[in-house]
Short mmCIF file of N, CA and C in Angstrom, two decimals:
data_model
loop_
_atom_site.label_atom_id
_atom_site.label_comp_id
_atom_site.label_asym_id
_atom_site.label_seq_id
_atom_site.Cartn_x
_atom_site.Cartn_y
_atom_site.Cartn_z
N UNK A 24 13.72 -6.37 2.26
CA UNK A 24 12.80 -5.42 1.66
C UNK A 24 13.33 -4.98 0.30
N UNK A 25 12.50 -4.96 -0.69
CA UNK A 25 12.87 -4.55 -2.04
C UNK A 25 13.08 -3.04 -2.08
N UNK A 26 14.15 -2.63 -2.71
CA UNK A 26 14.42 -1.20 -2.91
C UNK A 26 14.25 -0.90 -4.39
N UNK A 27 13.59 0.20 -4.68
CA UNK A 27 13.36 0.57 -6.07
C UNK A 27 13.31 2.08 -6.17
N UNK A 28 14.24 2.65 -6.90
CA UNK A 28 14.22 4.09 -7.18
C UNK A 28 14.76 4.30 -8.58
N UNK A 29 14.43 5.44 -9.15
CA UNK A 29 14.94 5.79 -10.47
C UNK A 29 14.12 5.19 -11.59
N UNK A 30 14.78 4.93 -12.71
CA UNK A 30 14.09 4.43 -13.91
C UNK A 30 13.48 3.07 -13.65
N UNK A 31 12.25 2.90 -14.13
CA UNK A 31 11.54 1.64 -13.96
C UNK A 31 10.61 1.44 -15.15
N UNK A 32 9.95 0.30 -15.15
CA UNK A 32 9.00 -0.01 -16.20
C UNK A 32 7.68 -0.37 -15.52
N UNK A 33 6.59 0.19 -16.07
CA UNK A 33 5.26 -0.11 -15.56
C UNK A 33 4.52 -0.94 -16.60
N UNK A 34 3.99 -2.07 -16.17
CA UNK A 34 3.16 -2.88 -17.05
C UNK A 34 1.74 -2.78 -16.52
N UNK A 35 0.80 -2.49 -17.42
CA UNK A 35 -0.61 -2.42 -17.07
C UNK A 35 -1.35 -3.44 -17.92
N UNK A 36 -2.14 -4.25 -17.25
CA UNK A 36 -2.91 -5.30 -17.91
C UNK A 36 -4.39 -4.96 -17.76
N UNK A 37 -5.08 -4.83 -18.88
CA UNK A 37 -6.52 -4.55 -18.88
C UNK A 37 -7.25 -5.83 -19.25
N UNK A 38 -8.11 -6.29 -18.35
CA UNK A 38 -8.89 -7.50 -18.57
C UNK A 38 -10.30 -7.27 -18.03
N UNK A 39 -11.15 -8.27 -18.12
CA UNK A 39 -12.48 -8.22 -17.52
C UNK A 39 -12.46 -8.83 -16.14
N UNK A 40 -13.29 -8.33 -15.28
CA UNK A 40 -13.33 -8.81 -13.90
C UNK A 40 -13.74 -10.29 -13.82
N UNK A 41 -14.47 -10.79 -14.80
CA UNK A 41 -14.90 -12.19 -14.79
C UNK A 41 -13.93 -13.13 -15.48
N UNK A 42 -12.82 -12.62 -16.02
CA UNK A 42 -11.83 -13.49 -16.66
C UNK A 42 -11.21 -14.39 -15.60
N UNK A 43 -11.04 -15.66 -15.97
CA UNK A 43 -10.53 -16.63 -14.99
C UNK A 43 -9.33 -17.40 -15.53
N UNK A 44 -8.61 -17.99 -14.60
CA UNK A 44 -7.50 -18.91 -14.89
C UNK A 44 -7.69 -20.10 -13.96
N UNK A 45 -8.05 -21.23 -14.52
CA UNK A 45 -8.30 -22.45 -13.74
C UNK A 45 -9.28 -22.19 -12.59
N UNK A 46 -10.42 -21.60 -12.92
CA UNK A 46 -11.52 -21.34 -11.99
C UNK A 46 -11.18 -20.33 -10.90
N UNK A 47 -10.17 -19.53 -11.11
CA UNK A 47 -9.74 -18.51 -10.15
C UNK A 47 -9.72 -17.18 -10.91
N UNK A 48 -10.04 -16.06 -10.24
CA UNK A 48 -9.99 -14.78 -10.97
C UNK A 48 -8.61 -14.55 -11.59
N UNK A 49 -8.60 -14.16 -12.86
CA UNK A 49 -7.34 -13.94 -13.57
C UNK A 49 -6.51 -12.86 -12.91
N UNK A 50 -7.15 -11.77 -12.45
CA UNK A 50 -6.38 -10.70 -11.81
C UNK A 50 -5.66 -11.23 -10.57
N UNK A 51 -6.27 -12.14 -9.84
CA UNK A 51 -5.64 -12.71 -8.65
C UNK A 51 -4.45 -13.58 -9.04
N UNK A 52 -4.58 -14.35 -10.09
CA UNK A 52 -3.48 -15.19 -10.55
C UNK A 52 -2.30 -14.33 -10.99
N UNK A 53 -2.57 -13.23 -11.68
CA UNK A 53 -1.49 -12.33 -12.11
C UNK A 53 -0.78 -11.74 -10.90
N UNK A 54 -1.52 -11.26 -9.92
CA UNK A 54 -0.92 -10.67 -8.72
C UNK A 54 -0.08 -11.71 -7.98
N UNK A 55 -0.61 -12.92 -7.81
CA UNK A 55 0.14 -13.95 -7.09
C UNK A 55 1.40 -14.37 -7.83
N UNK A 56 1.32 -14.42 -9.15
CA UNK A 56 2.53 -14.75 -9.92
C UNK A 56 3.56 -13.62 -9.85
N UNK A 57 3.10 -12.38 -9.87
CA UNK A 57 4.02 -11.24 -9.74
C UNK A 57 4.71 -11.29 -8.38
N UNK A 58 3.96 -11.63 -7.35
CA UNK A 58 4.53 -11.75 -6.00
C UNK A 58 5.55 -12.87 -5.96
N UNK A 59 5.20 -14.03 -6.52
CA UNK A 59 6.12 -15.17 -6.53
C UNK A 59 7.39 -14.87 -7.33
N UNK A 60 7.26 -14.01 -8.35
CA UNK A 60 8.42 -13.63 -9.17
C UNK A 60 9.30 -12.60 -8.47
N UNK A 61 8.86 -12.12 -7.31
CA UNK A 61 9.66 -11.15 -6.56
C UNK A 61 9.56 -9.73 -7.08
N UNK A 62 8.51 -9.44 -7.85
CA UNK A 62 8.36 -8.07 -8.35
C UNK A 62 8.05 -7.11 -7.20
N UNK A 63 8.33 -5.85 -7.41
CA UNK A 63 8.22 -4.85 -6.34
C UNK A 63 6.81 -4.67 -5.84
N UNK A 64 5.80 -4.83 -6.70
CA UNK A 64 4.43 -4.66 -6.25
C UNK A 64 3.46 -4.77 -7.40
N UNK A 65 2.21 -5.05 -7.07
CA UNK A 65 1.14 -5.14 -8.06
C UNK A 65 -0.15 -4.67 -7.40
N UNK A 66 -0.95 -3.94 -8.13
CA UNK A 66 -2.25 -3.47 -7.62
C UNK A 66 -3.31 -3.72 -8.67
N UNK A 67 -4.53 -4.01 -8.20
CA UNK A 67 -5.67 -4.24 -9.08
C UNK A 67 -6.66 -3.11 -8.89
N UNK A 68 -7.11 -2.53 -9.99
CA UNK A 68 -8.08 -1.44 -9.97
C UNK A 68 -9.31 -1.85 -10.76
N UNK A 69 -10.47 -1.73 -10.14
CA UNK A 69 -11.73 -2.08 -10.79
C UNK A 69 -12.31 -0.83 -11.43
N UNK A 70 -12.62 -0.92 -12.71
CA UNK A 70 -13.19 0.21 -13.42
C UNK A 70 -14.69 0.31 -13.21
N UNK A 71 -15.21 1.50 -13.42
CA UNK A 71 -16.65 1.69 -13.31
C UNK A 71 -17.34 1.70 -14.66
N UNK A 72 -16.53 1.86 -15.73
CA UNK A 72 -17.10 1.82 -17.07
C UNK A 72 -15.96 1.71 -18.06
N UNK A 73 -16.20 1.01 -19.15
CA UNK A 73 -15.18 0.91 -20.18
C UNK A 73 -15.60 -0.03 -21.30
N UNK A 74 -14.78 -0.06 -22.36
CA UNK A 74 -14.98 -1.02 -23.44
C UNK A 74 -13.62 -1.34 -24.01
N UNK A 75 -13.55 -2.46 -24.69
CA UNK A 75 -12.29 -2.90 -25.28
C UNK A 75 -12.50 -3.36 -26.70
N UNK A 76 -11.76 -4.40 -27.09
CA UNK A 76 -11.77 -4.88 -28.46
C UNK A 76 -13.15 -5.35 -28.91
N UNK A 77 -13.98 -5.80 -27.96
CA UNK A 77 -15.32 -6.27 -28.33
C UNK A 77 -16.28 -5.12 -28.62
N UNK A 78 -15.91 -3.91 -28.26
CA UNK A 78 -16.73 -2.70 -28.41
C UNK A 78 -17.99 -2.70 -27.56
N UNK A 79 -18.13 -3.65 -26.64
CA UNK A 79 -19.26 -3.67 -25.74
C UNK A 79 -18.92 -2.82 -24.52
N UNK A 80 -19.80 -1.88 -24.19
CA UNK A 80 -19.57 -1.03 -23.03
C UNK A 80 -20.03 -1.75 -21.77
N UNK A 81 -19.13 -1.82 -20.80
CA UNK A 81 -19.43 -2.41 -19.50
C UNK A 81 -19.48 -1.26 -18.50
N UNK A 82 -20.52 -1.23 -17.68
CA UNK A 82 -20.70 -0.11 -16.75
C UNK A 82 -21.25 -0.60 -15.43
N UNK A 83 -21.02 0.17 -14.38
CA UNK A 83 -21.55 -0.16 -13.06
C UNK A 83 -22.81 0.62 -12.75
N UNK A 84 -23.30 1.44 -13.70
CA UNK A 84 -24.52 2.21 -13.47
C UNK A 84 -25.68 1.28 -13.19
N UNK A 85 -26.52 1.69 -12.26
CA UNK A 85 -27.60 0.85 -11.76
C UNK A 85 -28.53 0.33 -12.85
N UNK A 86 -28.89 1.16 -13.81
CA UNK A 86 -29.85 0.74 -14.82
C UNK A 86 -29.27 -0.21 -15.86
N UNK A 87 -27.98 -0.27 -15.93
CA UNK A 87 -27.36 -1.18 -16.90
C UNK A 87 -26.20 -1.93 -16.23
N UNK A 88 -26.51 -2.64 -15.16
CA UNK A 88 -25.48 -3.34 -14.40
C UNK A 88 -24.72 -4.33 -15.27
N UNK A 89 -23.44 -4.32 -15.12
CA UNK A 89 -22.59 -5.26 -15.83
C UNK A 89 -21.96 -6.19 -14.81
N UNK A 90 -21.84 -7.43 -15.19
CA UNK A 90 -21.18 -8.38 -14.32
C UNK A 90 -19.73 -8.58 -14.73
N UNK A 91 -19.26 -7.83 -15.69
CA UNK A 91 -17.89 -8.00 -16.17
C UNK A 91 -17.24 -6.64 -16.36
N UNK A 92 -17.04 -5.94 -15.25
CA UNK A 92 -16.44 -4.61 -15.32
C UNK A 92 -14.96 -4.70 -15.68
N UNK A 93 -14.42 -3.61 -16.24
CA UNK A 93 -13.00 -3.61 -16.58
C UNK A 93 -12.13 -3.62 -15.33
N UNK A 94 -10.99 -4.29 -15.43
CA UNK A 94 -10.02 -4.38 -14.34
C UNK A 94 -8.65 -4.04 -14.92
N UNK A 95 -7.87 -3.25 -14.18
CA UNK A 95 -6.49 -2.95 -14.56
C UNK A 95 -5.57 -3.45 -13.47
N UNK A 96 -4.55 -4.21 -13.85
CA UNK A 96 -3.52 -4.65 -12.93
C UNK A 96 -2.26 -3.87 -13.28
N UNK A 97 -1.70 -3.18 -12.31
CA UNK A 97 -0.52 -2.35 -12.53
C UNK A 97 0.65 -2.92 -11.74
N UNK A 98 1.76 -3.13 -12.43
CA UNK A 98 2.98 -3.67 -11.82
C UNK A 98 4.13 -2.75 -12.19
N UNK A 99 4.95 -2.39 -11.21
CA UNK A 99 6.12 -1.54 -11.46
C UNK A 99 7.36 -2.21 -10.88
N UNK A 100 8.42 -2.27 -11.68
CA UNK A 100 9.70 -2.78 -11.21
C UNK A 100 10.75 -2.37 -12.23
N UNK A 101 11.95 -2.87 -12.08
CA UNK A 101 13.00 -2.55 -13.04
C UNK A 101 12.63 -3.15 -14.40
N UNK A 102 13.18 -2.58 -15.45
CA UNK A 102 12.87 -3.07 -16.79
C UNK A 102 13.22 -4.55 -16.93
N UNK A 103 14.37 -4.93 -16.41
CA UNK A 103 14.82 -6.33 -16.51
C UNK A 103 13.82 -7.29 -15.86
N UNK A 104 13.36 -6.95 -14.66
CA UNK A 104 12.44 -7.84 -13.94
C UNK A 104 11.06 -7.88 -14.59
N UNK A 105 10.57 -6.73 -15.07
CA UNK A 105 9.27 -6.70 -15.73
C UNK A 105 9.32 -7.50 -17.03
N UNK A 106 10.36 -7.29 -17.83
CA UNK A 106 10.46 -8.01 -19.10
C UNK A 106 10.59 -9.52 -18.88
N UNK A 107 11.24 -9.92 -17.79
CA UNK A 107 11.34 -11.35 -17.48
C UNK A 107 9.98 -11.93 -17.10
N UNK A 108 9.07 -11.10 -16.64
CA UNK A 108 7.73 -11.53 -16.23
C UNK A 108 6.75 -11.60 -17.41
N UNK A 109 7.05 -10.93 -18.50
CA UNK A 109 6.14 -10.85 -19.65
C UNK A 109 5.71 -12.22 -20.21
N UNK A 110 6.58 -13.22 -20.28
CA UNK A 110 6.12 -14.53 -20.78
C UNK A 110 4.98 -15.12 -19.94
N UNK A 111 4.96 -14.85 -18.65
CA UNK A 111 3.86 -15.34 -17.82
C UNK A 111 2.55 -14.63 -18.20
N UNK A 112 2.64 -13.32 -18.46
CA UNK A 112 1.44 -12.60 -18.89
C UNK A 112 0.96 -13.10 -20.24
N UNK A 113 1.91 -13.43 -21.11
CA UNK A 113 1.54 -13.95 -22.42
C UNK A 113 0.78 -15.26 -22.27
N UNK A 114 1.17 -16.08 -21.31
CA UNK A 114 0.49 -17.35 -21.04
C UNK A 114 -0.91 -17.12 -20.46
N UNK A 115 -1.06 -16.12 -19.59
CA UNK A 115 -2.29 -15.91 -18.84
C UNK A 115 -3.36 -15.10 -19.58
N UNK A 116 -2.94 -14.08 -20.31
CA UNK A 116 -3.89 -13.13 -20.89
C UNK A 116 -4.25 -13.55 -22.31
N UNK A 117 -5.42 -14.18 -22.44
CA UNK A 117 -5.89 -14.59 -23.76
C UNK A 117 -6.63 -13.46 -24.45
N UNK A 118 -7.45 -12.73 -23.69
CA UNK A 118 -8.17 -11.57 -24.20
C UNK A 118 -7.87 -10.41 -23.27
N UNK A 119 -7.51 -9.29 -23.82
CA UNK A 119 -7.19 -8.13 -23.01
C UNK A 119 -6.12 -7.29 -23.67
N UNK A 120 -5.54 -6.42 -22.90
CA UNK A 120 -4.52 -5.49 -23.40
C UNK A 120 -3.41 -5.42 -22.38
N UNK A 121 -2.17 -5.54 -22.84
CA UNK A 121 -1.00 -5.41 -21.96
C UNK A 121 -0.15 -4.28 -22.53
N UNK A 122 0.13 -3.27 -21.70
CA UNK A 122 0.95 -2.14 -22.16
C UNK A 122 2.14 -1.95 -21.23
N UNK A 123 3.21 -1.37 -21.78
CA UNK A 123 4.41 -1.04 -21.01
C UNK A 123 4.65 0.45 -21.11
N UNK A 124 5.03 1.05 -19.99
CA UNK A 124 5.39 2.47 -19.95
C UNK A 124 6.68 2.63 -19.17
N UNK A 125 7.56 3.49 -19.68
CA UNK A 125 8.71 3.89 -18.87
C UNK A 125 8.20 4.79 -17.76
N UNK A 126 8.77 4.67 -16.58
CA UNK A 126 8.38 5.55 -15.48
C UNK A 126 9.59 5.78 -14.59
N UNK A 127 9.45 6.70 -13.67
CA UNK A 127 10.51 6.99 -12.71
C UNK A 127 9.92 6.85 -11.31
N UNK A 128 10.56 6.02 -10.51
CA UNK A 128 10.11 5.80 -9.14
C UNK A 128 10.75 6.88 -8.26
N UNK A 129 9.92 7.67 -7.62
CA UNK A 129 10.39 8.73 -6.74
C UNK A 129 10.52 8.21 -5.31
N UNK A 130 9.55 7.43 -4.89
CA UNK A 130 9.55 6.92 -3.52
C UNK A 130 8.91 5.55 -3.49
N UNK A 131 9.57 4.58 -2.89
CA UNK A 131 9.03 3.23 -2.71
C UNK A 131 9.48 2.77 -1.34
N UNK A 132 8.58 2.84 -0.38
CA UNK A 132 8.90 2.50 0.99
C UNK A 132 7.83 1.58 1.54
N UNK A 133 8.25 0.45 2.10
CA UNK A 133 7.31 -0.48 2.71
C UNK A 133 7.32 -0.34 4.21
N UNK A 134 6.48 -1.13 4.85
CA UNK A 134 6.44 -1.16 6.31
C UNK A 134 7.61 -1.97 6.82
N UNK A 135 8.12 -1.57 7.96
CA UNK A 135 9.18 -2.33 8.61
C UNK A 135 8.59 -3.57 9.25
N UNK A 136 9.30 -4.68 9.20
CA UNK A 136 8.82 -5.92 9.79
C UNK A 136 9.11 -6.02 11.28
N UNK A 137 10.03 -5.20 11.78
CA UNK A 137 10.43 -5.30 13.17
C UNK A 137 9.44 -4.62 14.09
N UNK A 138 9.02 -5.31 15.20
CA UNK A 138 8.11 -4.67 16.15
C UNK A 138 8.80 -3.53 16.87
N UNK A 139 7.99 -2.55 17.27
CA UNK A 139 8.54 -1.43 18.03
C UNK A 139 9.08 -0.30 17.19
N UNK A 140 9.09 -0.46 15.89
CA UNK A 140 9.56 0.62 15.02
C UNK A 140 8.47 1.67 14.91
N UNK A 141 8.85 2.90 14.59
CA UNK A 141 7.86 3.96 14.39
C UNK A 141 7.84 4.34 12.92
N UNK A 142 6.65 4.74 12.46
CA UNK A 142 6.56 5.18 11.07
C UNK A 142 6.92 6.66 11.00
N UNK A 143 6.78 7.24 9.81
CA UNK A 143 7.22 8.62 9.62
C UNK A 143 6.36 9.61 10.39
N UNK A 144 5.17 9.19 10.84
CA UNK A 144 4.31 10.08 11.62
C UNK A 144 4.50 9.85 13.11
N UNK A 145 5.45 9.01 13.48
CA UNK A 145 5.74 8.76 14.87
C UNK A 145 4.87 7.69 15.52
N UNK A 146 4.07 6.99 14.71
CA UNK A 146 3.22 5.94 15.25
C UNK A 146 4.04 4.65 15.37
N UNK A 147 3.84 3.97 16.47
CA UNK A 147 4.56 2.71 16.67
C UNK A 147 3.86 1.59 15.92
N UNK A 148 4.64 0.81 15.19
CA UNK A 148 4.06 -0.34 14.51
C UNK A 148 4.10 -1.54 15.44
N UNK A 149 3.14 -2.43 15.24
CA UNK A 149 3.05 -3.60 16.11
C UNK A 149 3.77 -4.78 15.53
#
């Protein structure tokens, strides 16, 4: 299990939901590559409205449905591991925005893999 506490680096990638990499959603390719690189975690967030460099507003409102809503992929790990991953993002992200932020990890706890363990609320995991 990966342990992560203290100073870290957060990379956020803003792309469109319809962006692809070899006929696969780009956000999925980024998450799978982050996983393969052993990064601590990655999450994808779908926006309900936004605009970027094209200045076109994309929205999920019913009267102006967009098929290309904004998506943010957030990855947090040590600075060394995140910076080592940046060349892959450079390869993948042709249009979009990639930002880095310093952050501090207060708590990073995963599920135990062993059966019969209990979580912090006393529930037994299977």
